[in-house]
XYZ file of N, CA and C in Angstrom:
762
model
N 30.030 71.598 -48.158
C 29.403 70.060 -48.000
C 30.241 69.664 -49.218
N 31.353 68.629 -48.623
C 32.095 67.942 -49.626
C 32.221 66.452 -49.460
N 32.533 65.690 -50.125
C 32.695 64.256 -50.152
C 33.648 63.584 -49.529
N 34.093 62.563 -48.803
C 34.849 62.166 -48.179
C 34.596 60.471 -48.395
N 35.543 59.814 -48.906
C 35.267 58.218 -49.153
C 33.837 58.233 -49.384
N 33.130 57.658 -48.841
C 31.452 56.726 -49.002
C 30.720 57.807 -47.868
N 31.029 58.835 -47.412
C 30.300 59.755 -47.200
C 30.459 61.270 -47.084
N 29.733 61.720 -46.482
C 29.388 63.314 -46.677
C 29.859 64.472 -45.468
N 30.611 65.131 -45.708
C 30.880 66.203 -44.347
C 30.075 67.481 -44.526
N 29.061 67.386 -43.643
C 28.190 68.657 -44.108
C 28.540 69.960 -43.567
N 29.517 70.176 -42.252
C 29.678 71.069 -41.926
C 31.388 71.453 -42.571
N 31.703 72.509 -43.478
C 32.609 73.128 -44.131
C 34.009 73.790 -42.862
N 33.160 74.441 -42.060
C 34.378 75.216 -41.090
C 34.654 74.221 -40.237
N 35.988 74.219 -39.263
C 36.380 73.721 -38.174
C 35.952 74.205 -37.110
N 35.372 73.250 -36.209
C 34.856 73.958 -35.116
C 35.746 73.413 -33.859
N 35.926 74.206 -32.860
C 36.563 74.206 -31.770
C 36.106 74.494 -30.334
N 36.871 73.341 -29.601
C 36.132 73.288 -28.440
C 36.925 74.180 -27.091
N 36.410 73.866 -25.886
C 37.158 75.067 -24.966
C 38.740 74.977 -24.910
N 39.150 73.285 -25.150
C 40.293 73.424 -24.942
C 41.470 73.619 -26.319
N 40.560 74.124 -26.946
C 41.325 74.134 -28.504
C 41.665 73.205 -29.103
N 40.955 71.856 -28.871
C 40.954 70.505 -29.827
C 39.687 70.828 -30.483
N 40.157 70.254 -31.896
C 39.233 70.230 -33.080
C 38.286 69.347 -32.682
N 36.690 69.537 -32.830
C 35.970 68.603 -32.571
C 35.537 67.419 -33.787
N 34.885 66.460 -33.626
C 34.606 65.777 -35.012
C 33.610 66.237 -35.625
N 33.892 65.962 -36.613
C 33.008 66.592 -37.859
C 31.504 65.223 -38.379
N 30.768 65.878 -38.693
C 29.716 65.492 -38.690
C 29.848 64.712 -39.920
N 29.836 63.255 -39.728
C 29.990 62.400 -41.510
C 28.484 61.623 -41.530
N 27.829 61.946 -42.563
C 26.402 61.131 -42.934
C 26.994 60.286 -44.055
N 26.730 58.817 -44.169
C 26.842 58.258 -44.940
C 25.989 58.660 -46.302
N 26.543 58.299 -47.541
C 25.729 58.521 -48.811
C 24.659 57.658 -48.908
N 24.408 56.394 -48.301
C 23.347 55.611 -48.535
C 22.439 56.193 -47.397
N 22.651 56.540 -46.492
C 21.741 57.260 -45.696
C 20.780 58.413 -46.226
N 21.751 59.063 -46.841
C 21.266 60.351 -47.493
C 19.963 59.865 -48.557
N 20.598 58.978 -49.546
C 19.512 58.295 -50.196
C 18.411 57.921 -49.870
N 18.812 57.050 -48.149
C 17.528 56.243 -47.991
C 16.632 57.560 -47.441
N 17.246 59.042 -47.028
C 15.817 59.657 -46.946
C 15.284 60.455 -47.726
N 16.040 60.150 -49.179
C 15.223 60.938 -50.032
C 14.363 59.657 -50.455
N 14.619 58.815 -50.458
C 13.718 57.783 -50.650
C 12.322 57.697 -49.977
N 12.622 58.037 -48.601
C 11.316 58.141 -47.802
C 10.732 59.396 -47.959
N 11.140 60.618 -48.098
C 10.337 61.777 -48.719
C 9.605 61.281 -49.635
N 10.377 60.925 -50.798
C 9.709 60.834 -52.017
C 8.493 59.927 -51.569
N 8.744 58.733 -50.951
C 7.683 57.785 -50.575
C 6.161 58.326 -50.091
N 6.772 59.253 -48.948
C 5.659 60.098 -48.223
C 5.128 60.781 -49.090
N 5.441 61.737 -49.837
C 4.860 62.435 -51.159
C 4.022 61.764 -51.610
N 4.533 60.653 -52.536
C 3.606 59.734 -52.933
C 2.469 59.148 -52.307
N 2.458 58.516 -51.123
C 1.175 58.469 -50.003
C 0.257 59.654 -49.907
N 0.779 60.768 -49.960
C 0.026 61.724 -49.614
C -0.884 61.820 -51.562
N -0.099 61.810 -52.180
C -1.132 61.742 -53.437
C -1.886 61.081 -54.174
N -1.588 59.805 -53.267
C -2.578 58.513 -53.816
C -4.216 58.445 -52.662
N -3.479 59.456 -51.416
C -4.276 59.330 -50.468
C -5.310 60.209 -51.090
N -4.671 61.715 -51.849
C -5.757 63.068 -52.524
C -6.473 62.240 -53.318
N -6.113 60.964 -54.126
C -6.532 60.605 -55.641
C -7.830 59.419 -54.658
N -7.586 59.073 -54.209
C -8.801 58.231 -53.437
C -9.528 58.961 -52.690
N -9.500 60.173 -51.976
C -10.468 60.798 -51.356
C -11.935 61.696 -52.453
N -10.839 61.508 -53.765
C -12.072 62.042 -54.898
C -11.283 63.101 -55.559
N -10.229 63.643 -55.470
C -9.117 64.799 -55.726
C -8.743 64.086 -57.509
N -9.266 65.050 -58.282
C -8.532 64.226 -59.595
C -8.217 65.062 -60.616
N -7.517 66.055 -59.952
C -6.636 67.117 -60.757
C -5.469 66.363 -61.832
N -5.297 66.847 -62.656
C -4.067 66.761 -63.415
C -2.853 65.863 -63.325
N -2.373 66.941 -62.135
C -1.226 66.646 -61.447
C -1.385 65.752 -60.718
N -2.047 65.245 -59.891
C -2.706 63.807 -59.142
C -2.903 62.514 -59.985
N -3.677 62.672 -60.814
C -3.708 61.916 -61.852
C -2.593 61.220 -62.530
N -1.698 61.991 -62.771
C -0.577 61.910 -63.349
C 0.547 61.321 -62.085
N 0.641 61.731 -61.231
C 1.237 60.709 -60.124
C 0.812 59.026 -60.078
N -0.455 59.492 -59.935
C -0.978 57.744 -59.800
C -1.034 56.864 -61.074
N -0.840 57.705 -62.170
C -0.479 56.734 -63.196
C 1.057 56.240 -63.351
N 1.661 56.920 -62.480
C 3.353 56.879 -62.623
C 3.519 56.177 -61.332
N 2.614 55.635 -60.031
C 2.753 54.857 -59.573
C 2.199 53.594 -59.728
N 1.569 53.352 -60.631
C 1.319 51.968 -61.391
C 1.818 51.683 -62.403
N 2.810 52.254 -62.915
C 3.407 52.410 -64.083
C 3.958 51.052 -63.917
N 4.251 49.789 -65.545
C 4.699 48.545 -65.165
C 3.727 47.373 -64.554
N 2.647 47.965 -63.855
C 1.481 46.905 -63.917
C 0.707 46.881 -64.604
N -0.321 45.943 -64.437
C -1.459 46.191 -65.368
C -2.677 46.980 -64.549
N -2.547 47.387 -63.573
C -3.450 48.196 -62.350
C -4.050 49.132 -63.696
N -5.059 49.609 -63.951
C -5.836 51.070 -64.623
C -6.592 51.435 -63.429
N -6.716 53.078 -64.099
C -7.631 53.602 -62.941
C -8.854 53.454 -63.142
N -9.476 52.832 -64.103
C -11.277 52.606 -64.487
C -11.266 51.640 -64.190
N -10.780 50.767 -63.639
C -11.362 49.655 -63.107
C -12.037 49.759 -62.041
N -12.778 48.676 -61.788
C -13.546 48.178 -60.230
C -13.089 48.729 -59.327
N -11.902 47.946 -59.159
C -10.986 47.736 -57.817
C -10.231 48.682 -57.714
N -10.314 49.858 -58.301
C -9.254 50.513 -57.918
C -8.788 51.156 -56.244
N -10.314 51.430 -55.824
C -9.762 51.534 -54.260
C -8.889 50.597 -53.680
N -9.505 49.618 -54.159
C -8.242 48.565 -53.003
C -6.936 48.196 -53.836
N -6.574 48.452 -55.018
C -5.239 48.746 -55.628
C -4.575 49.731 -54.903
N -5.458 51.002 -54.493
C -4.497 51.957 -54.060
C -4.603 52.159 -52.741
N -5.537 51.152 -51.518
C -5.144 50.938 -50.363
C -3.926 50.077 -50.312
N -3.514 48.734 -51.031
C -2.403 47.943 -51.038
C -1.331 48.702 -51.209
N -1.581 49.870 -52.595
C -0.145 50.302 -53.128
C 0.411 51.408 -51.613
N -0.734 52.050 -50.615
C -0.368 52.897 -49.597
C 0.202 51.929 -48.720
N -0.456 50.816 -48.592
C 0.334 49.915 -47.477
C 1.559 49.436 -47.312
N 1.720 49.182 -48.847
C 3.269 48.701 -49.747
C 4.359 49.836 -49.025
N 3.990 51.118 -49.541
C 4.803 51.910 -49.182
C 5.089 52.207 -47.751
N 3.859 52.413 -46.850
C 4.311 52.443 -45.712
C 5.283 51.643 -44.887
N 5.325 50.412 -45.333
C 6.011 48.896 -44.867
C 7.336 49.189 -45.501
N 7.589 49.887 -46.663
C 8.997 50.146 -47.080
C 9.273 51.024 -46.348
N 8.759 52.547 -45.875
C 9.100 53.244 -45.179
C 9.410 53.018 -43.753
N 8.628 52.064 -43.240
C 8.863 51.636 -41.661
C 10.388 50.311 -41.956
N 10.807 50.060 -42.995
C 11.732 49.224 -42.857
C 13.062 50.059 -43.505
N 13.166 51.220 -43.780
C 14.018 51.811 -44.370
C 14.224 52.965 -42.854
N 13.238 53.368 -42.181
C 13.448 53.794 -40.886
C 14.047 53.014 -40.092
N 13.942 51.445 -39.833
C 14.433 50.873 -39.271
C 15.822 50.579 -39.307
N 16.542 50.787 -40.768
C 17.369 50.426 -40.912
C 18.101 51.679 -40.749
N 18.180 53.163 -40.631
C 18.399 54.178 -40.431
C 19.178 54.505 -38.600
N 17.443 53.755 -38.064
C 17.724 53.540 -36.353
C 18.969 52.466 -36.173
N 19.042 51.621 -36.649
C 19.900 50.322 -36.044
C 21.389 51.085 -36.345
N 21.598 51.824 -37.590
C 22.907 52.032 -38.079
C 23.100 53.355 -36.978
N 22.123 54.079 -36.440
C 22.035 55.277 -35.667
C 22.572 55.123 -34.324
N 21.839 53.857 -33.734
C 21.732 52.972 -32.501
C 23.820 52.844 -32.483
N 23.958 51.604 -33.247
C 25.094 50.946 -33.155
C 26.124 52.513 -33.582
N 26.200 53.221 -33.906
C 27.254 54.288 -34.162
C 27.329 54.967 -33.168
N 26.429 55.246 -32.629
C 26.201 56.191 -30.821
C 27.102 55.402 -29.773
N 26.864 53.586 -29.780
C 27.377 53.021 -28.608
C 29.120 52.903 -29.292
N 29.503 52.795 -30.498
C 30.714 52.759 -30.814
C 31.645 54.015 -30.414
N 30.787 55.370 -30.758
C 31.341 56.336 -30.144
C 31.371 56.164 -29.005
N 30.333 56.132 -28.007
C 30.742 56.544 -26.652
C 31.543 55.296 -25.910
N 31.804 54.279 -26.408
C 32.847 53.314 -26.152
C 33.929 53.514 -26.523
N 34.488 54.209 -27.766
C 35.694 54.947 -27.875
C 35.875 56.297 -27.009
N 35.103 57.127 -26.944
C 34.880 58.134 -25.992
C 35.846 57.672 -24.488
N 34.874 56.881 -24.045
C 34.995 56.124 -22.438
C 36.686 55.552 -22.556
N 37.173 55.133 -23.618
C 38.259 54.742 -23.620
C 39.468 55.927 -23.167
N 38.876 56.833 -24.109
C 40.059 58.043 -24.232
C 39.695 59.250 -23.205
N 38.365 59.767 -23.485
C 38.405 60.526 -22.318
C 37.119 60.555 -21.857
N 37.303 59.851 -20.210
C 35.619 59.795 -19.824
C 34.939 60.960 -19.169
N 35.670 61.941 -18.726
C 35.161 63.330 -18.307
C 34.275 63.679 -19.940
N 34.752 63.848 -20.957
C 34.173 64.294 -22.014
C 32.747 63.553 -22.698
N 32.977 62.242 -22.332
C 32.177 60.967 -22.593
C 30.740 61.993 -21.395
N 30.753 62.123 -19.973
C 30.206 62.168 -19.089
C 29.389 63.517 -18.983
N 30.264 64.508 -19.412
C 30.033 65.485 -19.644
C 28.549 65.564 -21.179
N 29.145 64.934 -21.958
C 27.989 64.776 -22.954
C 26.783 64.091 -22.701
N 26.634 63.500 -21.725
C 25.635 62.912 -21.321
C 24.684 63.523 -20.178
N 25.039 64.357 -19.941
C 24.215 65.326 -18.958
C 23.526 66.287 -19.659
N 22.441 66.520 -19.052
C 20.986 66.953 -19.757
C 21.028 68.416 -19.031
N 20.424 69.235 -19.654
C 20.188 70.616 -18.479
C 19.114 70.468 -17.684
N 19.028 70.877 -16.025
C 18.421 70.609 -15.344
C 17.182 71.749 -15.270
N 16.005 71.858 -15.642
C 14.567 72.077 -15.801
C 14.129 72.348 -14.462
N 14.046 73.864 -14.073
C 13.325 74.449 -12.999
C 12.307 75.010 -12.570
N 11.479 75.067 -12.336
C 10.461 75.992 -12.278
C 10.712 77.163 -11.902
N 10.158 78.862 -12.011
C 10.710 80.014 -11.354
C 9.400 80.131 -10.162
N 8.475 79.849 -10.443
C 7.258 79.735 -9.171
C 7.504 79.418 -7.603
N 6.648 79.404 -7.055
C 6.826 79.065 -6.014
C 6.325 77.849 -5.554
N 6.967 77.231 -4.779
C 6.862 75.500 -4.398
C 5.188 75.401 -4.174
N 5.006 74.347 -4.983
C 3.120 74.290 -4.347
C 3.434 73.159 -2.789
N 1.842 73.951 -2.033
C 1.766 73.529 -1.139
C 1.473 72.123 -1.654
N 1.916 71.154 0.108
C 1.726 69.473 -0.272
C -0.010 69.240 0.263
N -0.196 70.352 1.101
C -1.637 69.790 1.103
C -2.693 70.032 -0.045
N -2.500 70.942 -1.121
C -3.094 71.103 -2.261
C -2.931 70.253 -3.251
N -1.488 69.520 -3.225
C -1.358 68.454 -4.259
C -2.130 67.485 -3.667
N -2.586 67.071 -2.853
C -3.064 66.326 -1.862
C -4.685 66.445 -2.181
N -4.991 67.407 -1.968
C -6.229 67.656 -2.360
C -6.627 67.643 -3.958
N -5.609 68.281 -4.531
C -6.125 68.079 -6.242
C -5.849 66.578 -6.462
N -4.956 65.673 -6.584
C -5.052 64.438 -6.671
C -6.157 63.743 -6.451
N -6.353 63.646 -5.003
C -7.944 62.849 -4.688
C -8.928 63.324 -4.929
N -9.142 64.959 -5.534
C -10.173 65.063 -6.229
C -10.466 64.471 -7.655
N -9.311 64.296 -8.345
C -9.112 63.659 -9.153
C -9.632 62.068 -9.634
N -8.926 61.687 -8.532
C -8.966 59.861 -8.519
C -10.451 59.838 -8.209
N -10.884 60.618 -7.181
C -12.406 60.363 -6.421
C -13.606 60.301 -7.599
N -12.897 61.151 -8.334
C -14.290 61.614 -9.454
C -14.458 60.807 -9.930
N -16.074 60.358 -10.035
C -16.762 58.925 -10.878
C -16.749 59.272 -12.318
N -16.113 58.120 -13.303
C -16.022 57.974 -14.663
C -17.056 57.824 -15.275
N -18.210 58.555 -15.577
C -18.932 58.052 -16.827
C -18.686 58.552 -18.574
N -18.825 57.050 -18.765
C -18.052 56.958 -20.617
C -19.554 57.617 -21.136
N -19.184 58.265 -21.828
C -20.718 58.816 -23.080
C -20.196 58.726 -24.204
N -20.404 57.541 -24.787
C -21.086 56.973 -26.388
C -21.769 57.855 -27.184
N -20.961 58.667 -27.613
C -21.896 59.608 -28.685
C -22.607 59.075 -29.663
N -23.284 59.532 -30.419
C -24.062 58.995 -31.492
C -23.098 58.599 -32.835
N -22.310 59.436 -32.650
C -21.427 59.453 -33.849
C -20.547 57.528 -33.733
N -20.430 57.060 -32.860
C -19.947 55.640 -32.780
C -21.084 54.473 -33.516
N -22.521 54.944 -33.537
C -23.638 53.912 -34.246
C -23.183 54.585 -35.544
N -22.960 55.700 -36.344
C -22.851 55.857 -37.356
C -21.478 55.039 -37.926
N -20.727 55.214 -37.158
C -19.212 54.404 -37.807
C -19.725 53.241 -37.999
N -20.194 52.575 -36.854
C -20.773 50.822 -36.866
C -21.417 50.531 -37.994
N -22.306 51.341 -38.517
C -23.389 51.511 -39.546
C -22.651 51.102 -40.688
N -21.523 51.909 -40.735
C -20.791 52.403 -41.944
C -20.058 51.200 -42.020
N -19.375 50.725 -41.042
C -18.663 49.573 -41.511
C -19.187 48.061 -41.222
N -20.440 48.197 -41.379
C -20.968 46.755 -41.385
C -21.168 46.244 -42.866
N -21.406 46.966 -43.480
C -21.468 46.671 -44.898
C -19.793 46.320 -45.377
N -18.760 46.540 -44.827
C -17.280 46.217 -45.262
C -17.263 44.667 -45.416
N -16.571 43.868 -46.769
C -16.845 42.407 -46.272
C -15.433 42.363 -45.760
N -15.093 41.161 -44.971
C -13.820 40.783 -44.331
C -12.986 40.637 -45.340
N -11.804 40.666 -45.165
C -10.820 40.137 -46.066
C -10.573 38.948 -46.044
N -10.097 37.967 -46.942
C -9.951 36.853 -46.995
C -8.778 36.527 -46.447
N -8.346 35.108 -45.600
C -7.485 35.010 -44.935
C -6.292 35.060 -45.489
N -4.888 35.278 -45.681
C -4.031 35.240 -46.158
C -2.538 34.256 -45.334
N -2.538 33.025 -46.052
C -1.933 32.217 -45.893
C -0.985 32.117 -46.481
N 0.667 32.468 -45.814
C 1.940 32.410 -46.137
C 2.574 30.971 -46.156
N 2.889 30.690 -47.077
C 3.429 29.147 -47.468
C 4.885 28.950 -47.196
N 5.446 28.213 -46.873
C 7.370 28.286 -47.241
C 7.664 28.450 -48.300
N 7.049 28.041 -49.433
C 7.194 28.326 -50.830
C 7.401 30.018 -50.994
N 6.471 30.629 -50.339
C 6.274 31.992 -50.654
C 7.418 32.468 -50.260
N 7.752 32.499 -48.699
C 8.686 32.612 -47.976
C 9.993 32.386 -48.939
N 10.490 31.150 -49.067
C 11.698 31.052 -49.960
C 11.721 31.731 -51.260
N 10.490 32.167 -52.366
C 10.656 32.574 -53.523
C 11.133 34.246 -52.857
N 10.335 35.037 -52.049
C 10.392 36.267 -51.721
C 12.239 36.528 -51.275
N 12.775 35.599 -50.269
C 14.032 35.831 -50.093
C 14.772 34.902 -50.948
N 14.784 34.796 -52.137
C 15.834 33.870 -52.503
C 16.759 34.952 -53.271
N 16.725 36.214 -53.695
C 17.538 36.835 -54.358
C 18.091 37.859 -53.456
N 17.912 37.699 -51.996
C 17.749 38.981 -50.919
C 19.508 38.092 -50.279
N 20.029 39.364 -50.207
C 21.219 39.541 -49.438
C 21.036 38.536 -47.828
N 22.141 37.927 -47.978
C 21.691 37.061 -46.661
C 22.233 37.357 -45.374
N 22.653 38.517 -45.128
C 22.686 39.132 -43.862
C 22.362 40.765 -43.772
N 21.354 40.532 -44.445
C 20.428 41.958 -44.360
C 18.768 41.586 -43.652
N 18.891 42.176 -42.705
C 17.636 42.580 -41.947
C 16.612 43.532 -42.056
N 16.249 43.840 -43.055
C 15.514 44.910 -43.555
C 13.530 44.513 -42.541
N 13.132 43.958 -41.799
C 12.168 43.533 -41.540
C 12.165 44.059 -39.709
N 10.687 44.516 -39.637
C 10.854 45.099 -37.835
C 11.300 44.444 -37.040
N 11.336 42.751 -37.591
C 11.667 41.540 -36.474
C 13.171 41.597 -36.056
N 14.084 42.147 -37.233
C 15.849 42.009 -37.045
C 16.061 40.882 -37.593
N 15.168 39.938 -38.155
C 15.341 38.588 -38.788
C 16.697 38.772 -40.359
N 17.698 37.855 -39.800
C 18.545 38.112 -41.448
C 17.701 36.871 -42.267
N 18.305 37.580 -43.564
C 17.537 36.625 -44.842
C 18.096 35.291 -44.428
N 19.036 35.115 -44.437
C 20.160 34.080 -44.522
C 19.631 32.555 -43.358
N 18.675 33.239 -42.669
C 17.759 32.028 -41.676
C 16.343 31.887 -42.417
N 16.211 32.786 -42.815
C 14.867 32.704 -43.610
C 15.019 31.842 -44.560
N 16.049 31.634 -45.702
C 16.070 30.704 -46.526
C 16.373 29.321 -46.063
N 16.365 29.140 -44.759
C 16.945 27.792 -44.323
C 15.649 27.551 -43.822
N 14.505 28.170 -42.981
C 13.543 27.600 -42.755
C 12.696 27.160 -43.743
N 12.776 25.804 -43.884
C 11.942 24.754 -44.500
C 11.460 23.771 -43.606
N 10.082 23.962 -43.218
C 9.370 22.737 -42.574
C 8.581 22.496 -43.298
N 7.999 21.171 -42.771
C 6.904 20.526 -43.737
C 5.617 20.864 -43.453
N 5.160 21.080 -42.175
C 4.107 21.462 -41.871
C 4.048 22.891 -40.757
N 2.619 23.367 -40.756
C 2.865 24.515 -40.094
C 2.949 24.264 -38.621
N 2.373 23.289 -37.906
C 2.212 23.073 -36.341
C 3.297 23.180 -36.220
N 4.129 23.663 -34.707
C 5.404 23.215 -34.278
C 6.402 24.062 -35.292
N 6.170 24.901 -35.382
C 6.937 25.537 -36.870
C 8.103 26.383 -35.620
N 7.780 27.034 -34.433
C 8.338 27.645 -33.768
C 9.533 26.757 -33.416
N 9.168 25.321 -32.954
C 10.157 24.682 -32.820
C 11.424 23.964 -33.496
N 10.303 23.977 -34.785
C 11.194 23.349 -36.050
C 12.423 24.741 -36.375
N 11.884 26.098 -36.215
C 12.520 26.903 -36.369
C 13.970 27.277 -35.433
N 13.782 26.850 -34.122
C 14.771 27.005 -33.349
C 15.715 25.510 -33.471
N 15.237 24.219 -33.832
C 16.309 23.248 -33.798
C 17.178 23.650 -34.990
N 16.775 24.413 -36.118
C 17.481 24.335 -37.083
C 18.458 25.249 -36.792
N 18.019 26.668 -36.272
C 18.890 27.848 -35.958
C 19.791 26.850 -34.667
N 19.672 26.264 -33.898
C 20.954 25.781 -32.985
C 21.804 24.979 -33.615
N 21.259 24.207 -34.642
C 21.961 23.095 -35.630
C 22.767 23.480 -36.286
N 22.318 24.754 -37.130
C 23.101 25.574 -37.765
C 24.214 26.186 -37.354
N 24.312 26.907 -35.811
C 24.847 27.546 -35.211
C 26.181 26.322 -34.955
N 26.066 25.076 -34.446
C 26.606 24.006 -33.926
C 27.359 23.292 -35.337
N 27.139 23.552 -36.282
C 27.395 23.116 -37.582
C 28.520 24.410 -37.719
N 28.444 25.607 -37.675
C 29.432 26.593 -37.862
C 30.371 26.565 -37.167
N 30.260 26.432 -35.548
C 31.222 25.921 -34.654
C 31.999 24.693 -35.074
N 31.537 24.257 -35.338
C 32.646 22.516 -35.284
C 33.597 22.679 -36.883
N 32.671 23.450 -37.854
C 33.672 23.525 -39.186
C 34.538 24.291 -39.106
N 34.184 25.776 -38.075
C 35.138 26.445 -37.647
C 36.638 26.081 -37.283
N 35.867 25.147 -35.772
C 37.059 24.702 -35.254
C 38.009 23.730 -36.188
N 37.380 22.967 -37.011
C 37.943 21.716 -37.705
C 39.006 22.754 -38.602
N 38.521 23.997 -39.525
C 39.540 24.549 -40.527
C 40.561 25.154 -39.048
N 40.361 25.929 -38.248
C 41.351 26.247 -37.569
C 42.501 25.228 -37.180
N 41.903 23.708 -36.613
C 42.927 22.998 -36.446
C 43.467 22.350 -37.834
N 43.158 22.433 -38.864
C 44.007 21.593 -40.119
C 44.612 22.916 -40.457
N 44.460 24.230 -40.476
C 45.045 25.346 -40.580
C 46.572 25.466 -39.840
N 46.266 25.208 -38.366
C 47.531 25.022 -37.551
C 48.101 23.873 -37.760
N 47.864 22.624 -38.395
C 48.925 21.141 -38.373
C 49.106 21.455 -39.602
N 48.535 22.076 -40.901
C 49.380 22.252 -41.790
C 50.770 22.922 -41.813
N 51.665 22.343 -42.363
C 52.970 23.048 -42.757
C 53.447 24.674 -43.329
C-alpha cells in the first residue's frame, strides 16, 4: 500500500487485461478511509452502550461508557441515565447515517464519471463491464399446469391472522411509557446549528446544503415551504444577474 497525493493505492502489483493494457488502479481517498474508521468506532461504541443499557456492568463496558460521556455533565449514577444512553445511541446512529450518505454520494458520482469517460474512450469495454452473468437452472423446466396450480392454491388460501398473547404483553408494557414532549425547532435553532458549518456541504439525508439553511429565516411557521421556495428562487435569480453583470463588466473593461 502506498500513498499517492491524497489517496491510497491498495494494490501494489500492476494488473494487465486480456490485450496487455494496464488496468486502472483502485484508489481510495484518505478521507473515505477516515470516515470508515469513524463508522467502525461508532458502531463499536453503540454496541458497548447497548450492553450497558441491558445491565452489563463489566469494568471494560463501564469504562467505555464513561469515555462516551466525557466532557459532559452526565453521570452514571443519575436517575435519567437510561434516557441519556438512548439519546447518545440515537446521536451516533444519525452520525453513521450521515457518514454513509457522504460515501454513497462520492461512490455514485465516481461511478458516473468513470462510466462517462469510458464511454467516450472505449464503448465496448463499458458495455462488457455492465454485463452480468446469466444464472440458469440445471433441472428440468417446470410444467405450466403445475405452476398455475401452485400459485392458484396460494392465492385462494384464506388468510387467518393469528395475534398471539405476546402482543398483549407488549401493549401492557408500553402502556406505562410516557410520551415524549414535542420538540419545537425554531429558525434561531437552525441558524445556530449551521452557523459554523461549511456552506456547500450536505451531510443530511435530504441532500440540502448548509448555504440554504443559513438563509432560511422566515417570520412564522405557516407557509414555510412557500417562503423557502421564494427565497431559493430569488437567490438563484440574484446569482444569475450578478454573474451576468460581472461578466459584462469584465468584457467591457480594457
